[in-house]
Tab-separated table of C-alpha atoms and ligand atoms in Angstrom:
chain	number	residue	atom	x	y	z
A	908	LEU	CA	0.000	0.000	0.000
A	909	LYS	CA	0.998	3.596	-0.540
A	910	ALA	CA	-0.497	6.881	0.586
A	911	VAL	CA	-0.775	10.201	-1.199
A	912	ILE	CA	-1.316	13.378	0.825
A	913	LEU	CA	-2.565	16.453	-1.031
A	914	ILE	CA	-1.366	19.667	0.556
A	915	GLY	CA	-2.112	22.392	-2.016
A	916	GLY	CA	0.251	25.334	-2.065
A	917	PRO	CA	0.879	28.874	-0.903
A	918	GLN	CA	-2.017	30.122	-3.043
A	919	LYS	CA	-4.397	28.091	-0.875
A	920	GLY	CA	-4.934	28.518	2.862
A	921	THR	CA	-5.991	32.156	2.602
A	922	ARG	CA	-8.639	31.620	5.270
A	923	PHE	CA	-5.843	30.421	7.521
A	924	ARG	CA	-4.147	33.796	7.532
A	925	PRO	CA	-2.348	35.272	9.347
A	926	LEU	CA	-1.066	31.930	10.642
A	927	SER	CA	-0.170	30.671	7.163
A	928	LEU	CA	1.972	33.743	6.513
A	929	ASP	CA	4.836	32.209	8.508
A	930	THR	CA	4.139	28.493	8.568
A	931	PRO	CA	2.645	26.657	5.589
A	932	LYS	CA	-0.707	25.307	6.721
A	933	PRO	CA	0.284	21.617	6.305
A	934	LEU	CA	3.114	22.192	8.807
A	935	PHE	CA	1.106	24.197	11.330
A	936	PRO	CA	1.373	22.427	14.717
A	937	ILE	CA	-1.810	20.899	16.074
A	938	ALA	CA	-1.419	19.120	19.417
A	939	GLY	CA	2.328	19.579	19.033
A	940	LEU	CA	2.666	17.919	15.618
A	941	PRO	CA	2.581	19.461	12.149
A	942	LEU	CA	-0.911	19.024	10.699
A	943	ILE	CA	0.119	16.371	8.138
A	944	GLN	CA	2.311	14.505	10.611
A	945	HIS	CA	-0.940	13.136	12.018
A	946	HIS	CA	-1.656	11.662	8.562
A	947	ILE	CA	1.874	10.258	8.336
A	948	ALA	CA	1.675	8.727	11.809
A	949	ALA	CA	-1.618	7.039	10.890
A	950	CYS	CA	-0.119	5.586	7.688
A	951	ALA	CA	3.019	4.442	9.513
A	952	ASN	CA	0.793	2.667	11.995
A	953	LEU	CA	-0.515	0.450	9.223
A	954	GLU	CA	2.170	-2.140	8.630
A	955	GLU	CA	1.183	-2.639	4.991
A	956	CYS	CA	1.749	1.023	4.129
A	957	LYS	CA	5.291	1.343	2.808
A	958	GLU	CA	5.496	4.697	1.080
A	959	ILE	CA	3.985	8.160	1.379
A	960	LEU	CA	3.940	10.731	-1.400
A	961	ILE	CA	3.145	14.302	-0.457
A	962	ILE	CA	1.939	16.341	-3.434
A	963	GLY	CA	1.753	20.122	-3.404
A	964	SER	CA	2.979	23.335	-4.928
A	965	TYR	CA	4.931	24.667	-1.932
A	966	PRO	CA	8.590	25.123	-2.902
A	967	THR	CA	10.623	21.997	-2.247
A	968	SER	CA	12.915	23.968	0.079
A	969	ILE	CA	9.994	24.579	2.471
A	970	MET	CA	9.146	20.875	2.707
A	971	ALA	CA	12.636	19.312	2.596
A	972	GLN	CA	13.509	19.389	6.304
A	973	PHE	CA	10.092	18.126	7.310
A	974	VAL	CA	10.324	15.192	4.896
A	975	THR	CA	13.804	14.276	6.167
A	976	ASP	CA	12.606	14.424	9.780
A	977	MET	CA	9.564	12.282	8.989
A	978	GLN	CA	11.638	9.656	7.194
A	979	LYS	CA	13.893	9.364	10.209
A	980	GLU	CA	11.044	9.231	12.657
A	981	TYR	CA	8.804	6.737	10.883
A	982	ARG	CA	11.334	4.752	8.803
A	983	LEU	CA	9.120	4.851	5.722
A	984	ILE	CA	9.806	6.061	2.224
A	985	ILE	CA	8.390	9.595	2.251
A	986	ARG	CA	8.798	11.913	-0.725
A	987	TYR	CA	7.600	15.372	-1.583
A	988	LEU	CA	6.482	15.761	-5.202
A	989	HIS	CA	6.450	19.379	-6.228
A	990	GLU	CA	3.635	20.453	-8.509
A	991	PHE	CA	5.041	23.189	-10.767
A	992	MET	CA	1.694	24.988	-10.519
A	993	PRO	CA	-1.570	24.139	-8.730
A	994	LEU	CA	-3.133	21.387	-10.842
A	995	GLY	CA	-6.187	20.849	-8.672
A	996	THR	CA	-7.074	17.935	-6.426
A	997	GLY	CA	-6.965	15.518	-9.400
A	998	GLY	CA	-4.354	17.128	-11.655
A	999	GLY	CA	-1.379	16.661	-9.343
A	1000	LEU	CA	-2.272	13.069	-8.586
A	1001	TYR	CA	-2.630	12.342	-12.304
A	1002	HIS	CA	0.617	14.141	-13.155
A	1003	PHE	CA	2.532	11.957	-10.673
A	1004	ARG	CA	0.645	8.738	-11.484
A	1005	ASP	CA	3.813	6.843	-12.419
A	1006	GLN	CA	5.260	7.541	-8.989
A	1007	VAL	CA	2.101	6.199	-7.383
A	1008	ARG	CA	1.996	3.118	-9.621
A	1009	ALA	CA	5.700	2.294	-9.218
A	1010	GLY	CA	6.188	-1.015	-7.422
A	1011	ASN	CA	2.596	-1.971	-8.225
A	1012	PRO	CA	1.008	-1.386	-4.792
A	1013	SER	CA	-2.266	-3.193	-4.213
A	1014	ALA	CA	-4.027	0.141	-3.569
A	1015	PHE	CA	-3.282	3.646	-2.332
A	1016	PHE	CA	-4.839	5.979	0.192
A	1017	LEU	CA	-5.594	9.483	-0.973
A	1018	LEU	CA	-5.733	11.908	1.965
A	1019	ASN	CA	-6.640	15.572	1.954
A	1020	GLY	CA	-3.909	17.272	3.956
A	1021	ASP	CA	-6.272	19.692	5.665
A	1022	VAL	CA	-8.489	17.227	7.484
A	1023	CYS	CA	-8.082	15.920	11.023
A	1024	ALA	CA	-9.333	12.511	12.031
A	1025	ASP	CA	-8.476	9.363	13.868
A	1026	PHE	CA	-7.898	7.923	10.365
A	1027	PRO	CA	-9.572	4.493	10.394
A	1028	LEU	CA	-7.356	3.479	7.459
A	1029	LYS	CA	-7.439	-0.239	8.085
A	1030	GLU	CA	-11.220	-0.274	8.216
A	1031	LEU	CA	-11.379	1.763	5.016
A	1032	TRP	CA	-8.959	-0.517	3.220
A	1033	LYS	CA	-10.680	-3.728	4.362
A	1034	PHE	CA	-14.002	-2.343	3.190
A	1035	HIS	CA	-12.466	-1.478	-0.189
A	1036	GLU	CA	-10.923	-4.947	-0.528
A	1037	GLY	CA	-14.344	-6.452	0.049
A	1038	LYS	CA	-15.717	-4.642	-3.038
A	1039	PRO	CA	-13.999	-6.238	-6.035
A	1040	ASN	CA	-15.440	-3.648	-8.471
A	1041	ALA	CA	-14.477	-0.653	-6.414
A	1042	LEU	CA	-12.017	1.807	-7.910
A	1043	VAL	CA	-12.520	4.322	-5.111
A	1044	THR	CA	-13.941	4.085	-1.602
A	1045	ILE	CA	-14.753	7.387	0.098
A	1046	MET	CA	-14.850	7.809	3.848
A	1047	GLY	CA	-18.146	9.543	4.542
A	1048	THR	CA	-19.804	10.997	7.581
A	1049	GLU	CA	-23.174	12.425	8.451
A	1050	ALA	CA	-23.599	16.207	8.484
A	1051	THR	CA	-26.625	18.415	9.007
A	1052	ARG	CA	-28.559	19.654	5.972
A	1053	GLN	CA	-27.132	23.145	6.350
A	1054	GLN	CA	-23.557	21.948	6.732
A	1055	SER	CA	-23.702	19.425	3.917
A	1056	VAL	CA	-23.683	21.921	1.041
A	1057	TYR	CA	-20.134	23.007	1.925
A	1058	TYR	CA	-18.843	19.503	1.161
A	1059	GLY	CA	-18.995	16.762	-1.424
A	1060	CYS	CA	-22.399	15.085	-1.006
A	1061	MET	CA	-23.177	11.473	-1.804
A	1062	VAL	CA	-26.255	9.371	-2.346
A	1063	ARG	CA	-25.662	5.655	-1.966
A	1064	GLU	CA	-27.486	2.367	-2.331
A	1065	MET	CA	-28.052	1.269	1.235
A	1066	ASN	CA	-27.504	-2.485	0.628
A	1067	THR	CA	-24.236	-2.243	-1.236
A	1068	ASN	CA	-22.917	1.205	-0.235
A	1069	ALA	CA	-22.337	1.939	-3.927
A	1070	VAL	CA	-22.452	5.692	-4.565
A	1071	THR	CA	-25.137	6.429	-7.130
A	1072	HIS	CA	-24.853	10.209	-7.159
A	1073	TYR	CA	-22.024	12.570	-6.177
A	1074	VAL	CA	-22.220	16.370	-6.188
A	1075	GLU	CA	-19.374	18.562	-5.043
A	1076	LYS	CA	-20.598	21.458	-2.866
A	1077	PRO	CA	-24.149	21.370	-4.267
A	1078	LYS	CA	-26.120	24.593	-4.683
A	1079	SER	CA	-29.057	22.996	-2.921
A	1080	TYR	CA	-29.563	20.022	-0.634
A	1081	VAL	CA	-28.523	16.621	-2.016
A	1082	SER	CA	-27.671	14.395	0.936
A	1083	THR	CA	-26.353	14.604	4.469
A	1084	LEU	CA	-23.701	11.968	3.757
A	1085	ILE	CA	-20.595	14.016	3.061
A	1086	ASN	CA	-17.129	13.261	1.719
A	1087	CYS	CA	-14.416	13.423	4.419
A	1088	GLY	CA	-11.600	13.817	1.900
A	1089	LEU	CA	-10.113	10.395	2.767
A	1090	TYR	CA	-10.124	7.619	0.173
A	1091	VAL	CA	-8.749	4.231	-0.826
A	1092	CYS	CA	-8.150	3.857	-4.553
A	1093	SER	CA	-7.226	0.978	-6.825
A	1094	LEU	CA	-4.530	1.626	-9.420
A	1095	LEU	CA	-7.140	1.120	-12.158
A	1096	VAL	CA	-8.552	4.511	-11.223
A	1097	PHE	CA	-5.802	6.040	-13.367
A	1098	GLN	CA	-7.567	4.646	-16.474
A	1099	ILE	CA	-10.690	6.582	-15.528
A	1100	MET	CA	-8.536	9.604	-14.763
A	1101	ALA	CA	-6.913	9.341	-18.202
A	1102	GLU	CA	-10.355	9.596	-19.824
A	1103	ALA	CA	-11.350	12.465	-17.539
A	1104	PHE	CA	-8.063	14.204	-18.296
A	1105	GLN	CA	-8.607	13.869	-22.040
A	1106	ARG	CA	-12.108	15.378	-21.745
A	1107	LYS	CA	-10.644	18.193	-19.673
A	1108	GLN	CA	-7.880	18.883	-22.192
A	1109	ASP	CA	-10.305	18.853	-25.134
A	1110	SER	CA	-12.559	21.300	-23.373
A	1111	PHE	CA	-9.608	23.496	-22.370
A	1112	TYR	CA	-8.239	23.756	-25.896
A	1113	ASN	CA	-11.754	24.345	-27.265
A	1114	GLY	CA	-11.816	27.407	-25.076
A	1115	ASN	CA	-14.360	26.044	-22.577
A	1116	GLY	CA	-11.988	24.871	-19.882
A	1117	GLN	CA	-11.174	26.693	-16.698
A	1118	GLY	CA	-7.826	26.996	-14.968
A	1119	SER	CA	-4.704	25.726	-16.658
A	1120	PRO	CA	-3.981	22.801	-18.947
A	1121	GLY	CA	-3.278	19.917	-16.595
A	1122	TYR	CA	-5.850	21.136	-14.088
A	1123	MET	CA	-8.326	18.528	-12.937
A	1124	SER	CA	-10.722	18.315	-10.031
A	1125	TRP	CA	-10.709	14.906	-8.362
A	1126	GLU	CA	-14.213	15.493	-7.088
A	1127	GLN	CA	-15.908	16.977	-10.161
A	1128	ASP	CA	-13.988	15.310	-12.949
A	1129	VAL	CA	-13.438	11.878	-11.414
A	1130	LEU	CA	-15.837	11.163	-8.531
A	1131	SER	CA	-18.972	12.655	-10.110
A	1132	PRO	CA	-18.720	10.619	-13.340
A	1133	LEU	CA	-17.771	7.472	-11.364
A	1134	ALA	CA	-20.978	7.655	-9.326
A	1135	GLY	CA	-23.627	5.248	-10.592
A	1136	THR	CA	-21.092	2.919	-12.282
A	1137	ASN	CA	-20.731	0.516	-9.341
A	1138	LYS	CA	-17.085	1.511	-9.056
A	1139	LEU	CA	-17.471	4.145	-6.363
A	1140	TYR	CA	-18.322	3.228	-2.758
A	1141	ALA	CA	-18.791	5.060	0.506
A	1142	LEU	CA	-17.985	3.812	3.977
A	1143	GLN	CA	-19.919	5.823	6.516
A	1144	VAL	CA	-18.110	6.270	9.824
A	1145	THR	CA	-18.940	8.022	13.063
A	1146	ASN	CA	-15.309	8.572	14.056
A	1147	TRP	CA	-14.149	12.046	14.924
A	1148	TRP	CA	-13.331	14.109	11.848
A	1149	SER	CA	-12.949	17.801	11.043
A	1150	GLN	CA	-11.346	20.176	8.568
A	1151	VAL	CA	-8.761	22.849	9.230
A	1152	LYS	CA	-9.753	25.826	7.136
A	1153	THR	CA	-9.665	28.778	9.505
A	1154	ALA	CA	-7.448	29.505	12.492
A	1155	GLY	CA	-10.505	28.915	14.693
A	1156	SER	CA	-10.874	25.393	13.366
A	1157	ALA	CA	-7.212	24.776	14.312
A	1158	VAL	CA	-8.071	25.445	17.963
A	1159	TYR	CA	-10.960	23.011	17.671
A	1160	ALA	CA	-8.806	20.319	16.022
A	1161	ASN	CA	-6.114	20.877	18.654
A	1162	ARG	CA	-8.569	19.926	21.350
A	1163	HIS	CA	-9.524	16.703	19.635
A	1164	TYR	CA	-6.046	15.549	18.699
A	1165	LEU	CA	-4.950	16.161	22.286
A	1166	GLU	CA	-7.833	14.058	23.485
A	1167	LEU	CA	-7.164	11.342	20.933
A	1168	HIS	CA	-3.485	10.994	21.707
A	1169	GLN	CA	-3.799	11.862	25.391
A	1170	ASN	CA	-0.628	13.830	24.955
A	1171	LYS	CA	1.128	14.556	28.186
A	1172	SER	CA	4.125	16.671	28.928
A	1173	SER	CA	7.112	14.656	30.124
A	1174	GLU	CA	6.816	15.996	33.651
A	1175	ALA	CA	4.313	18.229	35.373
A	1176	LEU	CA	5.917	21.643	35.262
A	1177	CYS	CA	2.914	23.415	36.701
A	1178	LYS	CA	-0.758	22.751	37.305
A	1179	ILE	CA	-2.048	20.935	34.229
A	1180	LEU	CA	-5.682	20.374	33.357
A	1181	PRO	CA	-5.603	17.685	30.653
A	1182	ASP	CA	-5.303	17.469	27.748
A	1183	VAL	CA	-2.140	19.466	27.276
A	1184	PHE	CA	0.950	19.219	25.086
A	1185	ILE	CA	4.065	21.054	26.278
A	1186	HIS	CA	7.207	20.867	24.175
A	1187	PRO	CA	10.182	19.699	26.283
A	1188	THR	CA	12.096	22.908	25.542
A	1189	ALA	CA	9.309	25.186	26.826
A	1190	ILE	CA	9.851	26.875	30.187
A	1191	VAL	CA	6.679	27.006	32.235
A	1192	ASP	CA	6.552	28.617	35.668
A	1193	SER	CA	5.299	26.287	38.381
A	1194	THR	CA	2.530	28.730	39.353
A	1195	ALA	CA	0.997	28.795	35.847
A	1196	VAL	CA	-2.219	26.865	35.216
A	1197	ILE	CA	-2.402	25.265	31.762
A	1198	GLY	CA	-5.343	23.473	30.131
A	1199	PRO	CA	-7.574	22.020	29.103
A	1200	ASN	CA	-6.765	21.681	25.393
A	1201	VAL	CA	-3.562	23.639	25.145
A	1202	SER	CA	-0.492	23.043	22.952
A	1203	ILE	CA	2.716	24.830	23.842
A	1204	GLY	CA	5.495	24.859	21.243
A	1205	ALA	CA	9.287	24.749	21.405
A	1206	GLY	CA	11.130	27.499	23.234
A	1207	VAL	CA	7.973	29.057	24.680
A	1208	THR	CA	8.220	30.866	28.036
A	1209	ILE	CA	5.213	30.970	30.355
A	1210	LYS	CA	5.719	33.174	33.389
A	1211	ALA	CA	4.269	33.107	36.907
A	1212	GLY	CA	0.529	33.131	37.469
A	1213	VAL	CA	-0.364	32.752	33.783
A	1214	ARG	CA	-3.620	30.981	32.899
A	1215	ILE	CA	-4.005	29.374	29.455
A	1216	LYS	CA	-6.888	27.291	28.147
A	1217	GLU	CA	-8.180	26.105	24.741
A	1218	SER	CA	-5.257	27.667	22.885
A	1219	ILE	CA	-2.170	27.071	20.790
A	1220	ILE	CA	1.036	28.879	21.754
A	1221	LEU	CA	3.537	28.729	18.904
A	1222	ASN	CA	7.311	28.429	19.109
A	1223	ASN	CA	9.363	30.958	21.078
A	1224	ALA	CA	6.380	33.012	22.237
A	1225	THR	CA	6.422	34.521	25.748
A	1226	VAL	CA	3.414	35.021	27.982
A	1227	HIS	CA	4.295	37.318	30.863
A	1228	GLU	CA	3.143	37.239	34.470
A	1229	HIS	CA	-0.546	36.896	35.371
A	1230	SER	CA	-1.877	37.061	31.816
A	1231	LEU	CA	-4.789	35.029	30.507
A	1232	VAL	CA	-4.933	33.369	27.076
A	1233	MET	CA	-8.069	31.485	26.054
A	1234	TYR	CA	-9.597	30.384	22.721
A	1235	SER	CA	-6.629	31.925	20.960
A	1236	VAL	CA	-3.544	31.250	18.898
A	1237	VAL	CA	-0.396	33.138	19.925
A	1238	GLY	CA	1.991	33.337	16.946
A	1239	GLN	CA	5.637	32.413	17.084
A	1240	ASP	CA	7.988	34.953	18.691
A	1241	SER	CA	4.996	36.931	19.983
A	1242	THR	CA	4.876	38.446	23.454
A	1243	VAL	CA	1.908	38.965	25.737
A	1244	GLY	CA	2.628	41.531	28.480
A	1245	GLU	CA	1.786	41.183	32.195
A	1246	TRP	CA	-1.845	41.256	33.358
A	1247	SER	CA	-3.174	41.194	29.776
A	1248	ARG	CA	-6.041	39.121	28.396
A	1249	VAL	CA	-6.010	37.521	24.945
A	1250	GLU	CA	-9.425	35.963	24.451
A	1251	GLY	CA	-11.734	34.410	21.935
A	1252	THR	CA	-15.316	33.433	22.572
A	1253	PRO	CA	-15.955	29.866	23.666
A	1254	SER	CA	-18.041	28.011	21.115
A	1255	ASP	CA	-18.382	24.527	22.423
A	1256	PRO	CA	-19.889	22.093	19.983
A	1257	ASP	CA	-22.015	19.342	21.383
A	1258	PRO	CA	-19.397	16.905	22.724
A	1259	ASN	CA	-21.771	13.999	22.257
A	1260	LYS	CA	-21.946	14.400	18.527
A	1261	PRO	CA	-19.365	12.412	16.609
A	1262	PHE	CA	-19.443	14.951	13.819
A	1263	ALA	CA	-17.193	17.930	14.415
A	1264	LYS	CA	-18.169	21.532	14.411
A	1265	MET	CA	-18.022	22.813	10.864
A	1266	ASP	CA	-16.012	25.939	10.680
A	1267	ASN	CA	-17.633	27.584	7.737
A	1268	THR	CA	-18.238	30.707	9.747
A	1269	PRO	CA	-17.676	33.654	7.447
A	1270	LEU	CA	-14.957	35.984	8.664
A	1271	PHE	CA	-17.394	38.887	8.444
A	1272	ASN	CA	-21.067	39.207	9.302
A	1273	ASN	CA	-23.526	40.591	6.750
A	1274	ASP	CA	-23.088	44.019	8.278
A	1275	GLY	CA	-19.341	43.835	7.604
A	1276	ARG	CA	-18.392	43.281	11.237
A	1277	LEU	CA	-15.698	40.772	12.106
A	1278	ASN	CA	-17.011	37.393	13.165
A	1279	PRO	CA	-14.177	35.307	14.634
A	1280	SER	CA	-14.690	33.133	17.663
A	1281	VAL	CA	-10.975	33.103	18.422
A	1282	THR	CA	-8.249	35.694	18.795
A	1283	ILE	CA	-5.225	35.165	16.569
A	1284	LEU	CA	-1.858	36.862	17.024
A	1285	GLY	CA	0.390	36.559	13.971
A	1286	ALA	CA	4.151	36.038	14.393
A	1287	GLY	CA	6.228	38.579	16.289
A	1288	VAL	CA	3.264	40.518	17.723
A	1289	THR	CA	3.709	42.450	20.972
A	1290	VAL	CA	0.751	42.907	23.294
A	1291	PRO	CA	1.743	45.393	25.992
A	1292	ALA	CA	0.938	44.968	29.696
A	1293	GLU	CA	-2.628	45.381	30.961
A	1294	ARG	CA	-4.436	45.252	27.617
A	1295	ILE	CA	-7.449	43.219	26.458
A	1296	LEU	CA	-7.695	41.626	23.027
A	1297	LEU	CA	-11.092	40.101	22.367
A	1298	ASN	CA	-12.098	38.224	19.173
A	1299	SER	CA	-9.475	39.991	17.116
A	1300	ILE	CA	-6.952	39.098	14.451
A	1301	VAL	CA	-3.538	40.733	14.540
A	1302	LEU	CA	-1.257	40.544	11.517
A	1303	PRO	CA	2.427	39.692	12.067
A	1304	HIS	CA	4.936	42.042	13.662
A	1305	LYS	CA	2.449	44.532	15.121
A	1306	HIS	CA	3.273	46.313	18.334
A	1307	LEU	CA	-0.108	47.057	19.851
A	1308	THR	CA	-0.624	50.078	22.022
A	1309	ARG	CA	-4.224	49.741	23.178
A	1310	SER	CA	-6.995	47.179	23.733
A	1311	TYR	CA	-9.064	45.816	20.834
A	1312	LYS	CA	-12.437	44.105	20.467
A	1313	ASN	CA	-13.718	42.494	17.230
A	1314	GLU	CA	-11.067	44.090	15.062
A	1315	ILE	CA	-8.514	43.110	12.467
A	1316	ILE	CA	-5.276	44.894	13.191
A	1317	LEU	CA	-3.455	45.312	9.888
B	2714	LIG	N1	-1.463	19.029	-4.667
B	2714	LIG	C1	-2.546	19.793	-4.666
B	2714	LIG	N2	-2.767	20.620	-5.753
B	2714	LIG	N3	-3.376	19.758	-3.623
B	2714	LIG	C2	-4.480	20.545	-3.683
B	2714	LIG	C3	-4.767	21.406	-4.762
B	2714	LIG	C4	-3.849	21.436	-5.866
B	2714	LIG	O1	-3.999	22.172	-6.837
B	2714	LIG	N4	-5.929	22.047	-4.520
B	2714	LIG	C5	-6.337	21.610	-3.304
B	2714	LIG	N5	-5.452	20.710	-2.791
B	2714	LIG	C6	-5.516	20.034	-1.492
B	2714	LIG	C7	-5.820	21.017	-0.358
B	2714	LIG	O2	-4.628	21.474	0.224
B	2714	LIG	C8	-6.615	20.155	0.596
B	2714	LIG	O3	-5.766	19.426	1.449
B	2714	LIG	C9	-7.343	19.178	-0.310
B	2714	LIG	O4	-6.604	19.142	-1.529
B	2714	LIG	C10	-8.802	19.596	-0.557
B	2714	LIG	O5	-8.807	20.729	-1.364
B	2714	LIG	P1	-9.805	21.956	-1.265
B	2714	LIG	O6	-9.770	22.621	-2.586
B	2714	LIG	O7	-9.433	22.785	-0.079
B	2714	LIG	O8	-11.211	21.291	-1.115
B	2714	LIG	P2	-12.264	21.403	0.084
B	2714	LIG	O9	-11.575	21.146	1.377
B	2714	LIG	O10	-13.046	22.636	-0.056
B	2714	LIG	O11	-13.217	20.166	-0.225
B	2714	LIG	C11	-12.679	18.860	-0.284
B	2714	LIG	O12	-12.572	18.297	1.008
B	2714	LIG	C12	-13.828	18.131	1.726
B	2714	LIG	C13	-13.520	17.420	3.022
B	2714	LIG	O13	-12.620	18.135	3.787
B	2714	LIG	C14	-13.596	18.028	-1.162
B	2714	LIG	O14	-12.995	16.801	-1.381
B	2714	LIG	C15	-14.953	17.867	-0.495
B	2714	LIG	O15	-15.748	16.976	-1.247
B	2714	LIG	C16	-14.798	17.292	0.898
B	2714	LIG	O16	-16.074	17.243	1.524
């Protein structure tokens, strides 16, 4: 088995700003690990999975160190395949098809790099193996009617789980069974992709195509036509799953990955309310109270009397004495002064629902007002002492002088 992880490129992830300005979204730490390391760990856990290909249009130099580190850590073949320009969710995969086919793996996983899950890969693969006709099996989950239209929606035959109809982000309601962006594919899918690619090229050179030559949407150009042919299946799961689109959804995913891995710091440095991840190089004062659902990165300093909950503190940030950080992301190298408050608004989804909160919240309300539920400090931001920052987004390298509420500080 192999796995392919799609990570897009610098042109994507705009909703993840300002965090993506310094760290490419696929490498943004969630529960102490880069976002796609969770995918890699899940693949490495499956003995049969021997090779991982990461496809994206980030410059190779940005991904090189990460790939080397991952190879060392997981002892798998891991390669980054650089897409010369964004070719879409299907175009990159098709472009690098020979790399996927090499060695004739029995199947490959296709994983969207911006989803978080407990990755039931074995279950998905076994299901796929049990369907001799299947070219693609999609992991699906149940959403509400309102949420569903932001995703790929599937209608399936209940007895066989064959997908009879697939619509990507439908204009109106189709089904509450949505595509989680996690798949198992047989190598024969490349034959179908070749036909889809030819149609795409013909339409492009006839002047009807969008994007660039080589561009192909996996969902619209491959999955939609496959529906109803008995070659596309859906496995519905109730496992935890969510997307990381906005910075707010990163805080949400952080909470769940911490819970899933029950990450603990090596020793209790201060009062900890689980779940918490503290990098071993962080210095945390013994009078600080950290948690629940907090990740603290490398080289971070947390001073006396600090209280942090439901937040991500990125590398080398400093939170000074008696400050409070909650429902927030503090960017790398940022500083929060003494007795300050950096706060978002708690938005607890129903913990009993297996389906995660969908973060499709628009950044602005209809009246143009900012609508974040978290506060985000970009890299190198300075919050002075005794200030309050509530539901605000601060772009990198700002030295604030006053308090802010519901603002974007450019
Ligand atoms: N290599 C590469 N090249 N990757 C890409 C490209 C590209 O041109 N475009 C997008 N990706 C990657 C993204 O980085 C992301 O990890 C994944 O492919 C999905 O792409 P999006 O374009 O962001 O799609 P989406 O998240 O709105 O919707 C997809 O995922 C949903 C589940 O999270 C669809 O597959 C939906 O059907 C699905 O419900």
